[in-house]
mmCIF file of C-alpha atoms in Angstrom:
data_model
loop_
_atom_site.group_PDB
_atom_site.id
_atom_site.type_symbol
_atom_site.label_atom_id
_atom_site.label_comp_id
_atom_site.label_asym_id
_atom_site.label_seq_id
_atom_site.Cartn_x
_atom_site.Cartn_y
_atom_site.Cartn_z
ATOM 1 C CA VAL A 5 -29.417 23.770 3.141
ATOM 2 C CA VAL A 6 -29.419 23.829 6.955
ATOM 3 C CA LEU A 7 -28.750 21.216 9.651
ATOM 4 C CA ASP A 8 -32.053 20.202 11.250
ATOM 5 C CA THR A 9 -30.925 20.944 14.798
ATOM 6 C CA LEU A 10 -30.048 24.576 14.056
ATOM 7 C CA PRO A 11 -32.573 27.402 14.626
ATOM 8 C CA LEU A 12 -33.850 29.157 11.522
ATOM 9 C CA ASP A 13 -33.622 32.651 13.031
ATOM 10 C CA GLY A 14 -31.960 34.949 10.537
ATOM 11 C CA VAL A 15 -32.006 32.393 7.702
ATOM 12 C CA THR A 16 -32.910 33.686 4.245
ATOM 13 C CA ALA A 17 -36.559 33.665 3.197
ATOM 14 C CA LYS A 18 -35.627 31.563 0.164
ATOM 15 C CA HIS A 19 -36.504 27.863 -0.040
ATOM 16 C CA ILE A 20 -34.797 25.995 2.811
ATOM 17 C CA LEU A 21 -33.916 22.312 2.955
ATOM 18 C CA ARG A 22 -33.133 20.912 6.385
ATOM 19 C CA PHE A 23 -31.030 17.772 6.622
ATOM 20 C CA GLY A 24 -30.254 15.520 9.564
ATOM 21 C CA LEU A 25 -31.361 12.550 11.628
ATOM 22 C CA THR A 26 -34.534 13.909 13.238
ATOM 23 C CA ALA A 27 -38.154 14.084 12.109
ATOM 24 C CA ALA A 28 -37.715 17.832 11.527
ATOM 25 C CA ALA A 29 -35.397 17.178 8.576
ATOM 26 C CA ASP A 30 -36.617 17.490 4.984
ATOM 27 C CA VAL A 31 -33.738 15.205 4.033
ATOM 28 C CA ARG A 32 -33.745 12.650 6.822
ATOM 29 C CA GLY A 33 -31.201 9.902 7.246
ATOM 30 C CA VAL A 34 -31.424 6.728 9.310
ATOM 31 C CA PRO A 35 -27.987 5.110 9.649
ATOM 32 C CA THR A 36 -27.219 1.494 10.486
ATOM 33 C CA TYR A 37 -23.647 1.024 11.651
ATOM 34 C CA HIS A 38 -21.623 -2.077 10.808
ATOM 35 C CA ALA A 39 -18.024 -3.025 11.535
ATOM 36 C CA ASP A 40 -16.719 -2.092 8.081
ATOM 37 C CA HIS A 41 -19.383 0.254 6.695
ATOM 38 C CA THR A 42 -22.469 2.330 7.424
ATOM 39 C CA LEU A 43 -25.776 1.863 5.610
ATOM 40 C CA VAL A 44 -27.880 5.018 5.309
ATOM 41 C CA CYS A 45 -31.564 5.156 4.405
ATOM 42 C CA VAL A 46 -32.513 8.696 3.362
ATOM 43 C CA THR A 47 -36.097 9.892 2.987
ATOM 44 C CA VAL A 48 -37.467 13.007 1.290
ATOM 45 C CA GLY A 49 -41.240 13.223 1.500
ATOM 46 C CA GLU A 50 -42.591 9.962 0.091
ATOM 47 C CA ARG A 51 -39.356 8.986 -1.639
ATOM 48 C CA SER A 52 -36.552 6.921 -0.148
ATOM 49 C CA TRP A 53 -33.033 5.982 -1.175
ATOM 50 C CA GLN A 54 -30.317 3.862 0.364
ATOM 51 C CA TYR A 55 -26.565 4.180 0.137
ATOM 52 C CA ARG A 56 -23.446 2.812 1.757
ATOM 53 C CA LEU A 57 -20.536 4.687 3.312
ATOM 54 C CA SER A 58 -17.176 2.971 3.599
ATOM 55 C CA ALA A 59 -16.343 4.419 7.013
ATOM 56 C CA GLY A 60 -17.185 6.896 9.728
ATOM 57 C CA GLY A 61 -19.673 7.618 12.466
ATOM 58 C CA GLU A 62 -22.543 10.064 12.803
ATOM 59 C CA HIS A 63 -20.520 13.062 11.628
ATOM 60 C CA ARG A 64 -19.729 11.305 8.335
ATOM 61 C CA VAL A 65 -23.400 10.452 7.910
ATOM 62 C CA LEU A 66 -24.374 14.094 8.438
ATOM 63 C CA THR A 67 -21.778 15.221 5.904
ATOM 64 C CA SER A 68 -23.183 12.808 3.336
ATOM 65 C CA LEU A 69 -26.739 13.999 4.034
ATOM 66 C CA ALA A 70 -25.647 17.612 3.556
ATOM 67 C CA SER A 71 -24.153 16.652 0.186
ATOM 68 C CA PHE A 72 -27.338 14.805 -0.756
ATOM 69 C CA ALA A 73 -29.459 17.847 0.163
ATOM 70 C CA VAL A 74 -27.308 20.152 -1.987
ATOM 71 C CA LEU A 75 -27.566 17.773 -4.949
ATOM 72 C CA LEU A 76 -31.324 17.594 -4.454
ATOM 73 C CA ALA A 77 -31.590 21.388 -4.401
ATOM 74 C CA LEU A 78 -29.534 21.616 -7.605
ATOM 75 C CA GLY A 79 -31.675 19.049 -9.391
ATOM 76 C CA ALA A 80 -28.686 16.774 -9.947
ATOM 77 C CA ASP A 81 -28.779 13.083 -10.838
ATOM 78 C CA LEU A 82 -29.274 11.561 -7.384
ATOM 79 C CA GLU A 83 -28.946 7.945 -8.487
ATOM 80 C CA ALA A 84 -25.554 8.617 -10.059
ATOM 81 C CA ALA A 85 -24.429 10.467 -6.942
ATOM 82 C CA LEU A 86 -25.508 7.644 -4.643
ATOM 83 C CA ASP A 87 -23.579 5.144 -6.743
ATOM 84 C CA CYS A 88 -20.433 7.105 -5.851
ATOM 85 C CA MET A 89 -21.022 7.152 -2.089
ATOM 86 C CA PRO A 90 -19.356 3.766 -1.330
ATOM 87 C CA THR A 91 -16.211 4.825 -3.191
ATOM 88 C CA LEU A 92 -15.638 7.954 -1.108
ATOM 89 C CA LEU A 93 -12.477 7.438 0.927
ATOM 90 C CA MET A 94 -11.234 9.345 3.934
ATOM 91 C CA PRO A 95 -8.193 11.524 3.109
ATOM 92 C CA THR A 96 -5.058 10.623 5.033
ATOM 93 C CA GLY A 97 -5.205 12.017 8.541
ATOM 94 C CA ARG A 98 -8.921 12.788 8.311
ATOM 95 C CA GLY A 99 -10.272 9.573 9.763
ATOM 96 C CA ASN A 100 -8.891 6.971 7.367
ATOM 97 C CA GLU A 101 -8.516 3.472 8.765
ATOM 98 C CA LEU A 102 -5.403 1.322 8.546
ATOM 99 C CA VAL A 103 -5.952 -2.351 9.344
ATOM 100 C CA ILE A 104 -2.751 -4.068 10.448
ATOM 101 C CA GLY A 105 -3.324 -7.698 11.278
ATOM 102 C CA GLY A 106 -6.324 -7.519 13.582
ATOM 103 C CA VAL A 107 -5.624 -3.979 14.802
ATOM 104 C CA SER A 108 -7.555 -0.996 13.415
ATOM 105 C CA LEU A 109 -5.601 2.265 13.437
ATOM 106 C CA LEU A 110 -7.860 5.288 12.879
ATOM 107 C CA ASP A 111 -5.746 8.174 11.634
ATOM 108 C CA ASP A 112 -7.544 11.433 12.455
ATOM 109 C CA SER A 113 -4.317 13.258 13.222
ATOM 110 C CA TYR A 114 -4.583 16.146 10.774
ATOM 111 C CA ASN A 115 -6.825 18.390 12.833
ATOM 112 C CA ALA A 116 -9.068 18.610 15.892
ATOM 113 C CA ASN A 117 -11.684 20.880 17.403
ATOM 114 C CA PRO A 118 -14.169 20.264 20.227
ATOM 115 C CA VAL A 119 -16.955 19.114 17.893
ATOM 116 C CA SER A 120 -14.890 16.778 15.713
ATOM 117 C CA MET A 121 -13.080 15.404 18.769
ATOM 118 C CA GLY A 122 -16.387 14.615 20.455
ATOM 119 C CA TYR A 123 -17.754 12.934 17.326
ATOM 120 C CA ALA A 124 -14.614 10.828 16.902
ATOM 121 C CA LEU A 125 -14.672 9.635 20.523
ATOM 122 C CA GLN A 126 -18.381 8.838 20.404
ATOM 123 C CA SER A 127 -17.911 6.923 17.165
ATOM 124 C CA LEU A 128 -15.057 4.901 18.665
ATOM 125 C CA ALA A 129 -16.997 4.137 21.843
ATOM 126 C CA SER A 130 -20.034 2.882 19.912
ATOM 127 C CA ALA A 131 -18.161 0.747 17.372
ATOM 128 C CA ASP A 132 -17.622 -3.012 17.403
ATOM 129 C CA GLU A 133 -18.726 -4.092 20.861
ATOM 130 C CA GLY A 134 -16.248 -6.442 22.480
ATOM 131 C CA ARG A 135 -13.112 -4.968 20.915
ATOM 132 C CA GLN A 136 -10.576 -3.005 22.944
ATOM 133 C CA LYS A 137 -10.908 0.734 22.242
ATOM 134 C CA VAL A 138 -7.972 3.070 22.769
ATOM 135 C CA ALA A 139 -7.696 6.816 22.124
ATOM 136 C CA ILE A 140 -4.449 8.765 21.806
ATOM 137 C CA LEU A 141 -5.561 12.373 22.063
ATOM 138 C CA GLY A 142 -3.505 15.416 21.195
ATOM 139 C CA GLU A 143 -4.394 18.828 22.520
ATOM 140 C CA MET A 144 -6.628 21.171 20.527
ATOM 141 C CA LEU A 145 -4.744 24.361 19.774
ATOM 142 C CA GLU A 146 -5.902 27.972 19.353
ATOM 143 C CA LEU A 147 -9.050 27.683 21.493
ATOM 144 C CA GLY A 148 -8.362 30.805 23.520
ATOM 145 C CA PRO A 149 -9.645 31.337 27.093
ATOM 146 C CA ALA A 150 -12.121 28.450 26.803
ATOM 147 C CA SER A 151 -9.378 25.909 26.108
ATOM 148 C CA GLN A 152 -9.233 24.346 29.574
ATOM 149 C CA ALA A 153 -13.000 23.863 29.848
ATOM 150 C CA LEU A 154 -13.259 22.461 26.315
ATOM 151 C CA HIS A 155 -10.506 19.928 26.970
ATOM 152 C CA GLU A 156 -12.042 18.909 30.301
ATOM 153 C CA ALA A 157 -15.426 18.360 28.626
ATOM 154 C CA LEU A 158 -13.926 15.568 26.520
ATOM 155 C CA GLN A 159 -13.535 13.319 29.556
ATOM 156 C CA ALA A 160 -17.210 12.401 29.410
ATOM 157 C CA ASP A 161 -16.776 11.136 25.826
ATOM 158 C CA CYS A 162 -13.984 8.810 26.990
ATOM 159 C CA ALA A 163 -16.200 6.926 29.445
ATOM 160 C CA GLY A 164 -16.743 3.996 27.079
ATOM 161 C CA LEU A 165 -13.086 3.507 26.179
ATOM 162 C CA ASP A 166 -10.574 0.977 27.488
ATOM 163 C CA GLY A 167 -7.474 3.143 27.303
ATOM 164 C CA VAL A 168 -6.673 6.845 26.906
ATOM 165 C CA ILE A 169 -3.354 8.641 26.414
ATOM 166 C CA THR A 170 -3.273 12.442 26.309
ATOM 167 C CA VAL A 171 -0.647 14.681 24.751
ATOM 168 C CA GLY A 172 0.055 18.361 25.363
ATOM 169 C CA ASP A 173 -0.677 21.184 27.785
ATOM 170 C CA GLY A 174 -4.377 21.311 26.946
ATOM 171 C CA PHE A 175 -4.990 18.114 28.911
ATOM 172 C CA GLN A 176 -2.986 19.084 31.997
ATOM 173 C CA SER A 177 -6.126 19.943 33.987
ATOM 174 C CA TRP A 178 -7.845 16.596 33.412
ATOM 175 C CA ASN A 179 -9.065 14.753 36.486
ATOM 176 C CA ARG A 180 -6.992 11.672 35.751
ATOM 177 C CA SER A 181 -8.541 9.631 38.540
ATOM 178 C CA GLN A 182 -11.895 9.818 36.745
ATOM 179 C CA LEU A 183 -10.821 7.177 34.229
ATOM 180 C CA GLY A 184 -8.870 5.116 36.763
ATOM 181 C CA GLU A 185 -6.753 2.363 35.227
ATOM 182 C CA ARG A 186 -8.138 3.223 31.810
ATOM 183 C CA TYR A 187 -6.046 6.402 31.844
ATOM 184 C CA TRP A 188 -2.785 5.188 30.340
ATOM 185 C CA GLY A 189 -0.835 8.383 30.867
ATOM 186 C CA HIS A 190 -0.070 11.929 29.805
ATOM 187 C CA VAL A 191 2.973 13.198 27.909
ATOM 188 C CA ASP A 192 4.119 16.632 26.806
ATOM 189 C CA SER A 193 4.922 15.538 23.264
ATOM 190 C CA ALA A 194 3.958 12.661 20.968
ATOM 191 C CA ALA A 195 7.666 11.853 20.823
ATOM 192 C CA ASP A 196 7.469 10.920 24.514
ATOM 193 C CA ILE A 197 4.963 8.090 23.967
ATOM 194 C CA ASP A 198 6.655 4.752 24.618
ATOM 195 C CA LEU A 199 5.375 2.702 21.675
ATOM 196 C CA THR A 200 6.806 -0.543 23.018
ATOM 197 C CA GLN A 201 4.939 -0.065 26.286
ATOM 198 C CA LEU A 202 1.786 0.889 24.385
ATOM 199 C CA LEU A 203 1.865 -2.261 22.280
ATOM 200 C CA GLU A 204 2.204 -4.394 25.395
ATOM 201 C CA LYS A 205 -1.208 -3.112 26.526
ATOM 202 C CA LEU A 206 -2.974 -3.652 23.216
ATOM 203 C CA GLU A 207 -5.179 -6.630 22.488
ATOM 204 C CA PRO A 208 -4.847 -8.363 19.086
ATOM 205 C CA ASP A 209 -8.067 -6.784 17.763
ATOM 206 C CA ALA A 210 -7.673 -3.328 19.304
ATOM 207 C CA GLN A 211 -9.114 -0.195 17.746
ATOM 208 C CA ILE A 212 -6.828 2.823 18.148
ATOM 209 C CA LEU A 213 -7.875 6.407 17.465
ATOM 210 C CA VAL A 214 -5.160 9.041 17.002
ATOM 211 C CA LYS A 215 -6.631 12.544 16.963
ATOM 212 C CA GLY A 216 -5.307 16.010 17.727
ATOM 213 C CA SER A 217 -4.230 19.289 16.173
ATOM 214 C CA ASN A 218 -1.773 18.662 13.363
ATOM 215 C CA ARG A 219 1.163 20.180 15.218
ATOM 216 C CA VAL A 220 0.797 17.422 17.818
ATOM 217 C CA PHE A 221 0.915 14.291 15.629
ATOM 218 C CA TRP A 222 0.777 15.105 11.928
ATOM 219 C CA VAL A 223 3.970 17.127 11.555
ATOM 220 C CA HIS A 224 5.946 14.500 13.496
ATOM 221 C CA GLY A 225 4.708 11.521 11.474
ATOM 222 C CA PHE A 226 3.458 9.829 14.648
ATOM 223 C CA VAL A 227 0.892 7.607 12.949
ATOM 224 C CA GLU A 228 3.515 6.292 10.551
ATOM 225 C CA GLN A 229 5.793 5.479 13.491
ATOM 226 C CA LEU A 230 2.966 3.633 15.224
ATOM 227 C CA ARG A 231 2.063 1.804 12.015
ATOM 228 C CA ARG A 232 5.635 0.595 11.604
ATOM 229 C CA LYS A 233 5.752 -0.540 15.206
ATOM 230 C CA LEU A 234 2.571 -2.547 14.716
ATOM 231 C CA LEU A 235 4.020 -4.100 11.574
ATOM 232 C CA GLU A 236 6.960 -5.391 13.563
ATOM 233 C CA GLY A 237 4.502 -7.977 14.818
ATOM 234 C CA SER A 238 4.791 -7.235 18.526
ATOM 235 C CA VAL A 239 1.005 -7.336 18.791
ATOM 236 C CA VAL A 240 -0.523 -8.432 15.538
ATOM 237 C CA GLY A 241 1.665 -11.385 14.668
ATOM 238 C CA ASP A 242 0.352 -11.280 11.089
ATOM 239 C CA THR A 243 1.916 -8.371 9.186
ATOM 240 C CA GLY A 244 -0.959 -8.042 6.753
ATOM 241 C CA GLU A 245 -2.017 -4.438 6.190
ATOM 242 C CA THR A 246 -4.982 -2.928 4.374
ATOM 243 C CA GLU A 247 -6.435 0.551 4.040
#
């Protein structure tokens, strides 16, 4: 089972199933994104199926298509598998959504790499037109000599956002003037983020992404601190919370 955009050079001569979103895929998905779910139509030859995902952008769709392709190759019960798709939840810190009043807090704080960071930012930028979109980005650790260039490349993915805060040395070389007033600041540590000041900038229906290597946010319980601050009602008024 191989992603459709990858070259087949060096791949085994055994039967290959390609999955993805392009016409080259044997298992091809066409996603339709909604505010609270994604509907995926998947086609294999002349057969088609449809399933619903509870959350996530393109990267979640591709993961589900990879799973579908493996099940197909194994001859598993596809209908039973598709019935389970809507019940799949994001593990804590891996992109799960907390809804507090009207604010959506996307907790992707467990880990980060250039690919997953790009996907998360693109997903945020394309979601729910009209809502304020804010990213709190922690540096990506252990990238070696390419670290500076890989962090700088993320600026392009922030173009469609309304506010960006960066954390850690990896973002020191950013051209902060590129985002103008949408760049809400840089801090050395997540502990230095002024949550009261942050909440003053948030709109009642804001979407907030928190993503970075786990030593930036996860080990310090930053998302929990932000969640509690939101529950104080400074922004949301209503203290209702769902996950």
